[in-house]
Coordinates of C-alpha atoms in Angstrom, one line a residue:
M156 CA -24.0 -9.9 -65.8
P157 CA -24.9 -7.8 -63.1
A158 CA -25.7 -4.0 -63.7
A159 CA -22.2 -2.0 -62.9
F160 CA -22.5 0.7 -60.0
P161 CA -22.7 4.5 -61.4
Q162 CA -19.0 6.2 -60.9
P163 CA -19.1 9.7 -58.7
T164 CA -18.5 12.5 -60.9
P165 CA -15.3 14.6 -60.2
R166 CA -17.4 17.3 -58.0
R167 CA -18.8 14.2 -55.9
Q168 CA -15.4 12.7 -55.3
L169 CA -13.9 16.2 -53.9
A170 CA -17.0 16.6 -51.7
L171 CA -16.4 13.2 -50.1
R172 CA -12.6 14.0 -49.8
W173 CA -13.3 17.0 -47.9
A174 CA -16.1 15.0 -45.8
A175 CA -13.4 12.5 -44.6
R176 CA -10.8 15.0 -43.7
L177 CA -13.7 16.9 -41.7
L178 CA -14.6 13.8 -39.9
A179 CA -10.8 12.7 -38.9
C180 CA -10.3 16.0 -37.5
A181 CA -13.3 16.0 -35.6
A182 CA -12.7 12.6 -34.1
A183 CA -8.6 14.0 -33.6
L184 CA -10.3 17.1 -31.6
A185 CA -13.0 14.5 -29.6
G186 CA -9.8 12.6 -28.6
A187 CA -7.8 15.2 -27.2
A188 CA -10.7 16.7 -25.4
N189 CA -11.2 13.1 -23.8
A190 CA -7.9 12.7 -22.9
S191 CA -7.6 15.9 -21.2
A192 CA -10.7 15.7 -19.2
A193 CA -10.0 11.8 -18.0
G194 CA -9.0 13.2 -14.9
N195 CA -11.8 15.5 -14.2
A196 CA -14.4 13.1 -15.4
A197 CA -13.1 10.6 -12.6
C198 CA -13.2 13.4 -9.9
T199 CA -16.9 12.5 -9.0
N200 CA -16.6 11.8 -5.5
A201 CA -13.9 14.1 -4.0
Q202 CA -16.5 15.4 -1.3
R203 CA -15.9 11.5 0.5
I204 CA -12.2 12.7 1.6
V205 CA -12.4 15.1 4.7
F206 CA -9.4 17.2 5.7
T207 CA -9.2 17.0 9.5
Q208 CA -7.0 20.1 9.5
P209 CA -5.8 23.3 7.4
V210 CA -3.0 22.4 4.8
T211 CA -0.8 25.5 4.4
V212 CA 0.7 25.8 1.0
T213 CA 2.7 29.2 0.2
A214 CA 2.3 31.4 -2.5
Q215 CA 5.4 30.3 -4.2
E216 CA 4.3 27.0 -4.3
R217 CA 0.9 27.7 -5.6
A218 CA 2.8 29.6 -8.3
Q219 CA 4.8 26.4 -9.3
I220 CA 2.0 24.5 -9.3
A221 CA 0.2 26.5 -11.8
Q222 CA 3.1 26.2 -14.1
L223 CA 2.9 22.4 -14.2
S224 CA 1.7 20.6 -17.1
P225 CA -1.3 18.1 -16.3
L226 CA 0.0 15.0 -14.3
R227 CA 0.4 12.2 -16.7
V228 CA -1.5 9.3 -13.8
L229 CA -1.2 5.4 -14.1
A230 CA -3.2 3.0 -12.1
V231 CA -4.0 -0.3 -11.4
S232 CA -6.8 -2.5 -10.4
A233 CA -6.5 -2.9 -6.5
P234 CA -9.7 -2.8 -4.7
P235 CA -10.6 -0.7 -2.7
L236 CA -7.9 1.6 -3.5
S237 CA -8.6 1.2 -7.2
Q238 CA -10.8 -0.7 -9.8
Y239 CA -11.2 -0.5 -13.3
E240 CA -14.7 -0.4 -14.5
E241 CA -15.2 -1.9 -18.0
E242 CA -18.4 -0.5 -18.7
T243 CA -17.4 3.1 -18.1
G244 CA -13.7 3.0 -19.0
R245 CA -12.7 4.2 -16.0
Y246 CA -11.0 3.8 -12.6
R247 CA -12.8 4.3 -9.2
G248 CA -11.7 3.9 -5.6
V249 CA -10.1 5.5 -2.5
A250 CA -7.2 6.2 -3.9
I251 CA -8.7 7.9 -6.8
D252 CA -11.0 9.9 -4.6
V253 CA -8.0 11.1 -2.4
L254 CA -6.1 12.3 -5.8
C255 CA -9.2 14.5 -7.1
A256 CA -9.5 15.9 -3.4
I257 CA -6.1 16.8 -3.0
T258 CA -5.6 18.2 -7.0
Q259 CA -8.8 20.2 -6.3
E260 CA -7.3 21.8 -3.4
L261 CA -4.3 22.9 -5.2
G262 CA -5.7 23.5 -8.6
L263 CA -3.8 21.2 -10.5
D264 CA -4.9 19.4 -13.3
W265 CA -4.3 15.5 -14.4
R266 CA -5.5 13.0 -16.8
L267 CA -5.4 9.3 -16.1
D268 CA -4.7 6.5 -18.9
G269 CA -7.7 4.3 -18.5
A270 CA -6.9 1.1 -20.4
P271 CA -5.1 -1.2 -18.4
T272 CA -3.6 -2.7 -21.2
Q273 CA 0.0 -2.8 -19.8
T274 CA 1.3 -5.1 -16.7
V275 CA 2.1 -3.2 -13.3
T276 CA 5.8 -3.5 -14.0
E277 CA 5.7 -1.8 -17.1
K278 CA 3.5 1.2 -15.4
I279 CA 6.1 1.5 -13.0
A280 CA 8.9 1.7 -15.4
K281 CA 7.0 4.4 -17.4
V282 CA 7.3 6.6 -14.1
Q283 CA 10.8 5.9 -13.4
N284 CA 11.9 6.9 -16.8
G285 CA 9.9 10.0 -17.1
Q286 CA 7.0 8.9 -19.4
A287 CA 4.9 9.1 -16.7
D288 CA 4.6 11.2 -13.3
L289 CA 2.5 9.4 -11.0
F290 CA 1.4 5.9 -10.2
L291 CA -1.3 4.8 -7.6
P292 CA -1.4 2.8 -5.5
L293 CA 1.8 1.1 -5.0
S294 CA 3.8 -0.4 -1.5
A295 CA 7.3 0.7 -1.1
T296 CA 10.1 -1.9 -1.7
L297 CA 13.9 -0.6 -1.7
E298 CA 14.3 -1.4 -5.6
R299 CA 11.1 1.0 -6.1
E300 CA 12.5 3.7 -3.6
R301 CA 15.7 4.0 -5.5
L302 CA 14.2 4.8 -9.0
G303 CA 11.0 7.2 -7.6
H304 CA 9.5 8.9 -4.4
F305 CA 7.0 7.5 -2.4
T306 CA 4.7 9.8 -0.7
L307 CA 3.3 8.7 2.9
A308 CA 0.7 6.1 3.1
L309 CA -3.0 6.5 2.4
Y310 CA -3.7 2.9 3.3
T311 CA -2.4 -0.2 4.9
S312 CA -3.0 -3.6 4.4
Y313 CA -1.6 -7.0 5.9
Y314 CA -0.3 -10.0 4.2
V315 CA -2.6 -13.3 5.0
A316 CA -2.3 -16.9 4.9
I317 CA -5.2 -18.4 2.7
A318 CA -6.2 -22.1 2.4
R319 CA -9.0 -24.5 1.3
K320 CA -11.8 -24.8 4.3
G321 CA -11.5 -28.0 6.1
R322 CA -7.9 -28.0 6.0
S323 CA -5.7 -28.1 9.4
I324 CA -3.5 -25.6 8.7
E325 CA -1.9 -24.3 11.6
I326 CA 0.3 -21.0 11.0
D327 CA 1.3 -18.5 14.2
R328 CA 4.1 -16.9 12.4
A329 CA 5.8 -16.8 9.3
A330 CA 8.3 -19.1 9.9
D331 CA 5.6 -22.0 10.3
L332 CA 5.0 -21.7 6.4
A333 CA 8.3 -23.9 6.1
R334 CA 6.0 -27.0 6.8
Y335 CA 3.8 -26.7 3.8
R336 CA 3.7 -25.6 0.2
V337 CA 3.3 -22.1 -0.2
G338 CA 2.4 -19.9 -3.3
L339 CA 2.8 -16.2 -3.7
V340 CA 2.6 -13.8 -6.9
R341 CA 6.3 -13.1 -8.3
G342 CA 7.6 -9.8 -7.3
V343 CA 5.5 -9.0 -4.3
A344 CA 7.2 -7.1 -1.3
L345 CA 7.0 -10.3 1.1
Q346 CA 9.0 -12.6 -1.7
P347 CA 12.4 -11.6 -0.2
I348 CA 11.4 -12.7 3.3
L349 CA 9.6 -16.0 2.4
E350 CA 12.2 -17.2 0.2
P351 CA 14.5 -17.8 3.1
L352 CA 12.2 -19.4 5.4
V353 CA 10.5 -21.6 2.8
P354 CA 12.4 -24.4 1.0
A355 CA 12.5 -23.6 -2.6
A356 CA 11.1 -27.1 -3.4
Q357 CA 7.8 -26.1 -1.3
L358 CA 7.6 -22.4 -3.0
L359 CA 5.5 -21.4 -6.1
L360 CA 5.7 -18.5 -7.6
A361 CA 2.7 -17.4 -9.7
Q362 CA 2.6 -15.1 -12.4
Q363 CA -0.8 -13.6 -11.5
S364 CA -3.3 -14.0 -8.9
F365 CA -6.9 -14.5 -9.8
A366 CA -6.6 -14.9 -13.7
G367 CA -6.8 -18.4 -14.7
G368 CA -3.9 -20.6 -13.9
G369 CA -2.8 -18.5 -11.4
L370 CA -2.3 -18.2 -7.6
F371 CA -5.8 -19.3 -6.3
D372 CA -6.4 -21.6 -9.3
A373 CA -3.2 -23.7 -8.0
L374 CA -4.5 -23.4 -4.2
R375 CA -8.1 -25.1 -5.5
A376 CA -6.3 -27.5 -7.6
G377 CA -4.4 -28.7 -4.3
D378 CA -0.9 -27.8 -6.0
I379 CA -0.1 -25.7 -3.0
D380 CA -1.3 -25.9 0.5
V381 CA -1.3 -21.9 1.2
A382 CA -1.4 -18.9 -0.6
V383 CA 0.1 -15.6 0.7
F384 CA -1.7 -12.5 -0.6
S385 CA -2.8 -9.1 0.6
R386 CA -5.6 -9.1 2.7
D387 CA -8.1 -6.5 1.4
F388 CA -7.6 -7.5 -1.8
F389 CA -8.5 -11.0 -1.5
V390 CA -11.4 -9.8 0.7
E391 CA -13.0 -7.9 -2.7
Q392 CA -12.0 -9.9 -5.1
R393 CA -13.2 -13.4 -3.8
Y394 CA -16.8 -12.2 -4.4
N395 CA -15.9 -11.4 -8.1
H396 CA -14.2 -14.9 -8.5
E397 CA -16.6 -16.9 -5.8
L398 CA -13.7 -18.3 -4.2
F399 CA -16.1 -19.1 -1.0
D400 CA -14.2 -22.4 -0.6
L401 CA -11.0 -20.8 0.5
E402 CA -10.5 -19.0 3.9
I403 CA -8.1 -16.4 5.8
V404 CA -6.3 -18.7 8.4
H405 CA -3.7 -16.2 9.7
T406 CA -2.7 -12.4 9.4
F407 CA 0.9 -11.6 9.2
K408 CA 0.9 -8.4 10.9
E409 CA 4.5 -8.1 11.6
Y410 CA 4.7 -7.4 7.7
P411 CA 2.5 -4.1 7.2
R412 CA 1.8 -3.3 3.4
H413 CA 1.8 0.7 3.0
Y414 CA 0.5 2.1 -0.1
G415 CA 0.7 5.5 -1.3
F416 CA 1.2 7.3 -4.5
Y417 CA 4.3 6.7 -6.1
L418 CA 6.3 9.7 -8.4
G419 CA 9.0 10.1 -10.8
P420 CA 12.8 10.2 -9.7
D421 CA 13.8 13.9 -10.3
A422 CA 13.7 17.0 -8.2
A423 CA 10.3 18.4 -9.4
H424 CA 8.5 15.2 -8.4
L425 CA 10.3 15.1 -4.9
Q426 CA 8.9 18.7 -4.3
L427 CA 5.4 17.6 -5.4
A428 CA 5.5 14.2 -3.2
T429 CA 6.2 16.5 0.0
L430 CA 3.6 18.7 -0.8
L431 CA 1.3 15.9 -1.1
D432 CA 2.5 14.5 2.1
R433 CA 1.0 17.6 3.8
Y434 CA -2.5 16.7 2.6
L435 CA -2.1 13.1 3.2
G436 CA -1.0 13.7 7.0
A437 CA -4.3 15.2 7.2
I438 CA -7.0 13.2 5.4
D439 CA -9.9 11.0 6.5
T440 CA -10.7 8.4 4.0
S441 CA -13.4 6.4 6.2
A442 CA -16.4 7.6 3.9
S443 CA -14.7 6.9 0.8
L444 CA -13.2 3.5 2.1
R445 CA -17.1 2.4 3.0
A446 CA -18.3 3.1 -0.4
H447 CA -15.4 1.3 -2.0
Q448 CA -15.5 -2.2 -0.2
M449 CA -18.3 -3.1 -2.1
G450 CA -17.4 -6.7 -3.3
E451 CA -20.3 -8.4 -1.6
R452 CA -22.9 -5.7 -2.8
Q453 CA -21.1 -6.3 -6.3
L454 CA -21.9 -10.2 -5.9
I455 CA -25.9 -9.8 -5.0
E456 CA -26.2 -7.2 -7.8
R457 CA -24.9 -9.7 -10.6
Y458 CA -26.9 -12.3 -9.1
L459 CA -30.2 -10.3 -9.2
H460 CA -29.5 -9.6 -12.6
Q461 CA -28.5 -12.9 -14.1
R462 CA -31.9 -14.3 -12.3
Q463 CA -34.0 -11.4 -13.8
Q464 CA -32.5 -12.4 -17.0
R465 CA -33.4 -16.0 -16.9
L466 CA -36.6 -15.0 -15.7
L467 CA -37.6 -13.0 -18.5
L468 CA -36.2 -15.8 -21.0
L469 CA -38.7 -18.3 -19.7
I470 CA -41.3 -15.9 -19.7
S471 CA -40.7 -14.8 -23.4
S472 CA -40.5 -18.5 -24.7
A473 CA -43.4 -19.9 -22.5
G474 CA -46.7 -20.4 -24.3
A475 CA -50.3 -20.5 -23.0
A476 CA -50.5 -23.8 -22.5
V477 CA -47.6 -24.0 -20.2
L478 CA -48.7 -20.9 -17.9
A479 CA -49.1 -23.1 -14.8
L480 CA -45.7 -24.7 -15.2
A481 CA -44.0 -21.5 -15.9
A482 CA -45.8 -19.9 -12.9
F483 CA -44.3 -22.9 -10.6
I484 CA -40.7 -22.4 -12.1
A485 CA -41.1 -18.6 -11.3
L486 CA -42.3 -19.5 -7.6
R487 CA -39.3 -21.9 -7.3
H488 CA -36.7 -19.1 -8.4
Y489 CA -38.3 -16.7 -6.1
R490 CA -37.8 -19.0 -3.2
Q491 CA -34.3 -19.5 -4.3
L492 CA -33.8 -16.0 -4.8
T493 CA -35.2 -15.3 -1.4
Q494 CA -32.9 -18.2 0.2
R495 CA -29.9 -16.3 -1.6
L496 CA -30.9 -13.1 -0.2
E497 CA -30.6 -14.3 3.2
A498 CA -27.4 -15.9 2.6
G499 CA -26.2 -12.4 1.5
H500 CA -27.5 -10.8 4.5
R501 CA -25.4 -13.4 6.5
R502 CA -22.4 -12.2 4.6
I503 CA -23.3 -8.7 4.7
R504 CA -22.9 -9.3 8.8
Q505 CA -19.9 -11.3 8.5
Q506 CA -18.4 -8.1 6.5
Q507 CA -19.5 -5.9 8.9
Q508 CA -17.3 -7.8 11.5
A509 CA -14.5 -7.8 9.0
L510 CA -15.1 -3.9 9.0
Q511 CA -14.7 -3.7 12.7
A512 CA -11.6 -5.7 12.7
A513 CA -10.1 -3.3 10.1
N514 CA -11.2 -0.3 12.5
H515 CA -9.1 -2.1 15.3
Q516 CA -6.2 -2.3 12.4
L517 CA -6.5 1.2 11.9
Q518 CA -6.2 1.8 15.8
Q519 CA -3.2 0.0 15.3
L520 CA -1.8 2.6 13.0
S521 CA -1.5 5.1 16.0
Q522 CA 1.5 3.4 17.1
T523 CA 3.5 4.3 13.8
D524 CA 5.0 7.5 13.3
A525 CA 3.6 9.5 10.5
L526 CA 6.5 11.2 8.9
T527 CA 9.0 8.4 8.9
G528 CA 6.8 5.2 9.0
L529 CA 8.8 3.6 12.1
A530 CA 7.6 3.0 15.3
N531 CA 6.2 6.0 17.5
R532 CA 7.3 6.4 21.0
R533 CA 3.9 4.6 22.4
M534 CA 5.0 1.3 20.5
L535 CA 8.6 1.9 21.3
D536 CA 7.8 1.6 25.3
Q537 CA 5.3 -1.1 24.9
S538 CA 8.2 -3.2 23.1
L539 CA 10.7 -2.3 25.5
A540 CA 9.1 -2.9 28.6
R541 CA 8.0 -6.8 26.7
E542 CA 11.7 -7.2 25.8
H543 CA 13.1 -6.3 29.1
A544 CA 11.0 -8.8 31.0
R545 CA 11.9 -11.2 28.6
W546 CA 15.6 -10.4 29.6
R547 CA 14.6 -11.1 33.0
R548 CA 13.3 -14.5 32.6
T549 CA 15.6 -15.7 29.9
G550 CA 19.1 -13.7 30.6
S551 CA 20.0 -13.0 27.1
A552 CA 21.4 -9.8 26.2
L553 CA 19.5 -6.9 25.3
S554 CA 20.7 -3.9 23.4
V555 CA 19.7 -0.2 22.7
A556 CA 20.9 2.2 19.7
L557 CA 20.4 5.5 20.7
I558 CA 20.9 7.2 17.2
D559 CA 21.0 11.3 17.0
I560 CA 21.5 13.6 13.4
D561 CA 24.6 15.8 14.0
H562 CA 23.8 19.3 13.2
F563 CA 20.6 18.7 12.3
K564 CA 19.3 22.1 13.7
Q565 CA 21.7 23.9 10.5
V566 CA 19.9 21.7 8.1
N567 CA 16.3 23.0 9.3
D568 CA 17.6 26.7 9.6
R569 CA 19.8 26.7 6.1
L570 CA 18.0 24.4 3.7
G571 CA 14.3 24.6 5.5
H572 CA 12.3 22.2 7.5
T573 CA 10.8 20.4 4.1
T574 CA 14.2 19.3 3.5
G575 CA 14.6 18.3 7.1
D576 CA 11.8 16.1 7.0
A577 CA 13.4 14.5 3.9
Y578 CA 16.3 13.8 5.7
L579 CA 14.5 12.1 8.7
R580 CA 12.1 10.1 6.3
A581 CA 15.9 9.0 4.5
V582 CA 17.5 8.3 7.9
A583 CA 14.6 6.1 8.6
G584 CA 14.9 3.9 5.7
V585 CA 18.6 3.4 6.6
L586 CA 17.2 2.5 10.0
A587 CA 14.7 0.0 8.2
R588 CA 17.1 -1.5 6.0
S589 CA 19.9 -1.9 8.7
L590 CA 17.8 -4.3 10.7
T591 CA 17.8 -7.4 9.2
R592 CA 15.6 -9.5 12.1
V593 CA 12.0 -9.2 13.0
T594 CA 12.2 -9.2 16.4
D595 CA 14.5 -6.1 15.9
L596 CA 12.5 -2.6 16.1
A597 CA 13.4 0.8 14.7
A598 CA 11.5 3.9 16.2
R599 CA 11.5 7.8 16.3
Y600 CA 12.5 8.7 19.6
G601 CA 11.9 12.5 19.2
G602 CA 12.8 15.1 16.9
E603 CA 16.1 13.9 15.3
E604 CA 16.7 11.0 17.6
F605 CA 15.9 7.6 17.0
L606 CA 16.2 4.5 18.8
C607 CA 16.9 0.8 17.6
L608 CA 15.8 -2.1 20.3
L609 CA 17.8 -5.2 19.5
P610 CA 16.7 -8.2 21.3
D611 CA 19.2 -11.0 22.3
S612 CA 21.9 -9.0 20.7
D613 CA 25.3 -8.8 22.7
A614 CA 27.6 -5.7 22.6
H615 CA 29.6 -7.2 19.5
A616 CA 26.4 -7.7 17.6
A617 CA 24.8 -4.4 18.9
R618 CA 27.8 -2.6 17.3
T619 CA 28.0 -4.7 14.2
V620 CA 24.5 -3.2 13.5
A621 CA 25.6 0.1 14.8
E622 CA 28.4 0.2 12.2
R623 CA 25.7 -0.7 9.4
I624 CA 23.8 2.2 10.2
M625 CA 26.6 4.8 9.9
D626 CA 27.8 3.3 6.9
G627 CA 24.4 3.4 5.5
I628 CA 23.7 7.2 6.3
A629 CA 27.4 7.8 5.1
A630 CA 26.3 6.3 1.6
L631 CA 23.4 8.5 1.4
Q632 CA 25.9 11.9 1.0
L633 CA 22.8 14.3 2.0
P634 CA 24.5 17.6 2.2
N635 CA 24.9 19.3 5.7
P636 CA 25.9 22.8 5.4
R637 CA 26.8 24.0 8.7
A638 CA 27.2 27.5 9.8
G639 CA 30.9 28.7 9.7
A640 CA 32.2 25.7 7.7
D641 CA 32.5 23.9 4.5
A642 CA 29.7 21.8 3.4
G643 CA 29.8 18.5 4.7
A644 CA 27.9 15.1 4.4
L645 CA 25.1 14.1 6.9
T646 CA 26.6 12.0 9.7
V647 CA 25.0 10.7 13.2
S648 CA 26.3 9.8 16.3
I649 CA 25.2 6.5 18.4
G650 CA 25.0 5.7 21.9
L651 CA 25.0 2.2 22.4
V652 CA 24.2 0.0 25.5
T653 CA 24.1 -3.7 26.2
L654 CA 22.1 -5.1 29.2
Q655 CA 24.1 -7.9 30.1
S656 CA 23.3 -8.8 33.9
G657 CA 22.1 -7.2 36.9
S658 CA 18.8 -5.4 38.3
H659 CA 18.7 -2.6 35.8
G660 CA 15.3 -1.4 35.0
T661 CA 14.6 0.3 31.2
A662 CA 15.2 3.6 32.7
D663 CA 18.5 2.8 33.5
L664 CA 18.9 1.3 29.9
L665 CA 17.5 4.6 28.3
Q666 CA 19.4 6.7 30.4
Q667 CA 22.8 5.3 29.8
A668 CA 22.0 5.1 26.5
D669 CA 21.6 8.8 26.1
V670 CA 24.9 9.1 28.5
Q671 CA 26.8 7.2 25.7
L672 CA 25.0 9.4 23.2
Y673 CA 26.3 12.6 24.8
A674 CA 29.8 11.1 25.4
A675 CA 30.0 10.4 21.3
K676 CA 28.9 13.8 20.8
H677 CA 31.2 15.6 23.2
A678 CA 33.9 13.3 21.4
G679 CA 33.5 15.1 18.1
R680 CA 30.4 13.5 16.5
N681 CA 30.2 10.7 13.7
R682 CA 31.1 7.9 16.1
I683 CA 29.8 5.4 18.2
Q684 CA 30.2 5.1 22.0
A685 CA 29.2 2.0 24.2
T686 CA 29.0 0.4 27.3
T687 CA 27.7 -2.8 28.8
L688 CA 25.9 -2.7 32.0
R689 CA 26.3 -5.5 34.5
A690 CA 25.6 -6.6 38.0

């Protein structure tokens, strides 16, 4: 029989128990330190974010920030905004750099859950039920807005149609997708827009995108003709997954996808979102964007690393008798590497061209109102001129609704400009939801005035839209304490004009809309005043 192990003495047993307790305490303290420092450890590139103008924060707001507990932050892999690194267990990306820069300015601490073990839906639910404070990055939908608060967008992307190279796919607008078998990831913001356009038998809703059995596997296998996906995420990830047999065939610029920070639903989170908006309105993220758009560079580095490992293996396993063969193999690999690098240079040039296109898209953002996300006056003037010219060609009715918030000065004077800005965003949200056609346009006209451009809409159809807007504003139940009166709910007055026939210009259309708005105000507000222009 084998010899028995000696039994430890009572003194040795006691010492072992104390040692185990000390090790457990040390592990717990180390875990707590790592958790509390997770946010600070990620803040290594905040200097890439440039503030283009000073941001004013009152002493009272700074005192309130100082009393906050460290923010509980969740993230999702969505390059270049955020990307989880397996080797470091951390996230990096433009959104992380922006969060670092703003929280350093505010002196606000935060920690990031580095383990991507939960789905996006589960992480969003954590923010909505108070188990986390902030989620990044996320694009706004109506359902999410009802259960939390979004900041201004820090990045805008577009959906694109992606097909296999060499296929004859002709798409000029979203309606053209009805001719093909279309796939997209279930739950994305474009799903409710495409479902009425694409027959159900031709629409595939995938549970995942790049993972095995997901959207792009279905496209490469020929189960679908076109995949609809976020442009920038595809451009970055196609290098990681080597999807070089796929290409973008169309960009849906009519459906911009705005990404920002998503916070919890309570008043404290709304106040924090409003404060973050001040900084987001004054940042330049171009340096961070250039640093994190590196999908192609990662491909080249991975290729070089793989080739180096293979070369070392060949050298270590070769003997003196096969030195000549080893030299030949090394030379062949070197030539292959040179060819690959030349191909990489070509892809880099293509990426530069793509960056130039992205800069052009950023210029398009100059047509968007920064506070409300609606079209600004420049885009409105261009769209109005285009639709008026089309009216002259076709004779189809053209309507305009000019909307003004009643007693809005009382909101700013008595509730503050921060609340006033929140009211403007809420009214803008109602306008965006009330216009159900892609040809309609909602714009911020100036101050608390908005304008809705309604092509191919006669007087009856335009009034239906105006009534839907008034119902939506009433449903908000936003307090509007007018001076010398009891507190009431926020209302709007609408001047509605329909261009039916004649030689009226755009100036006539806008002037008559202003006249009708004035008449609605003079008649007591909270009403619609309409007219039709004829020859």
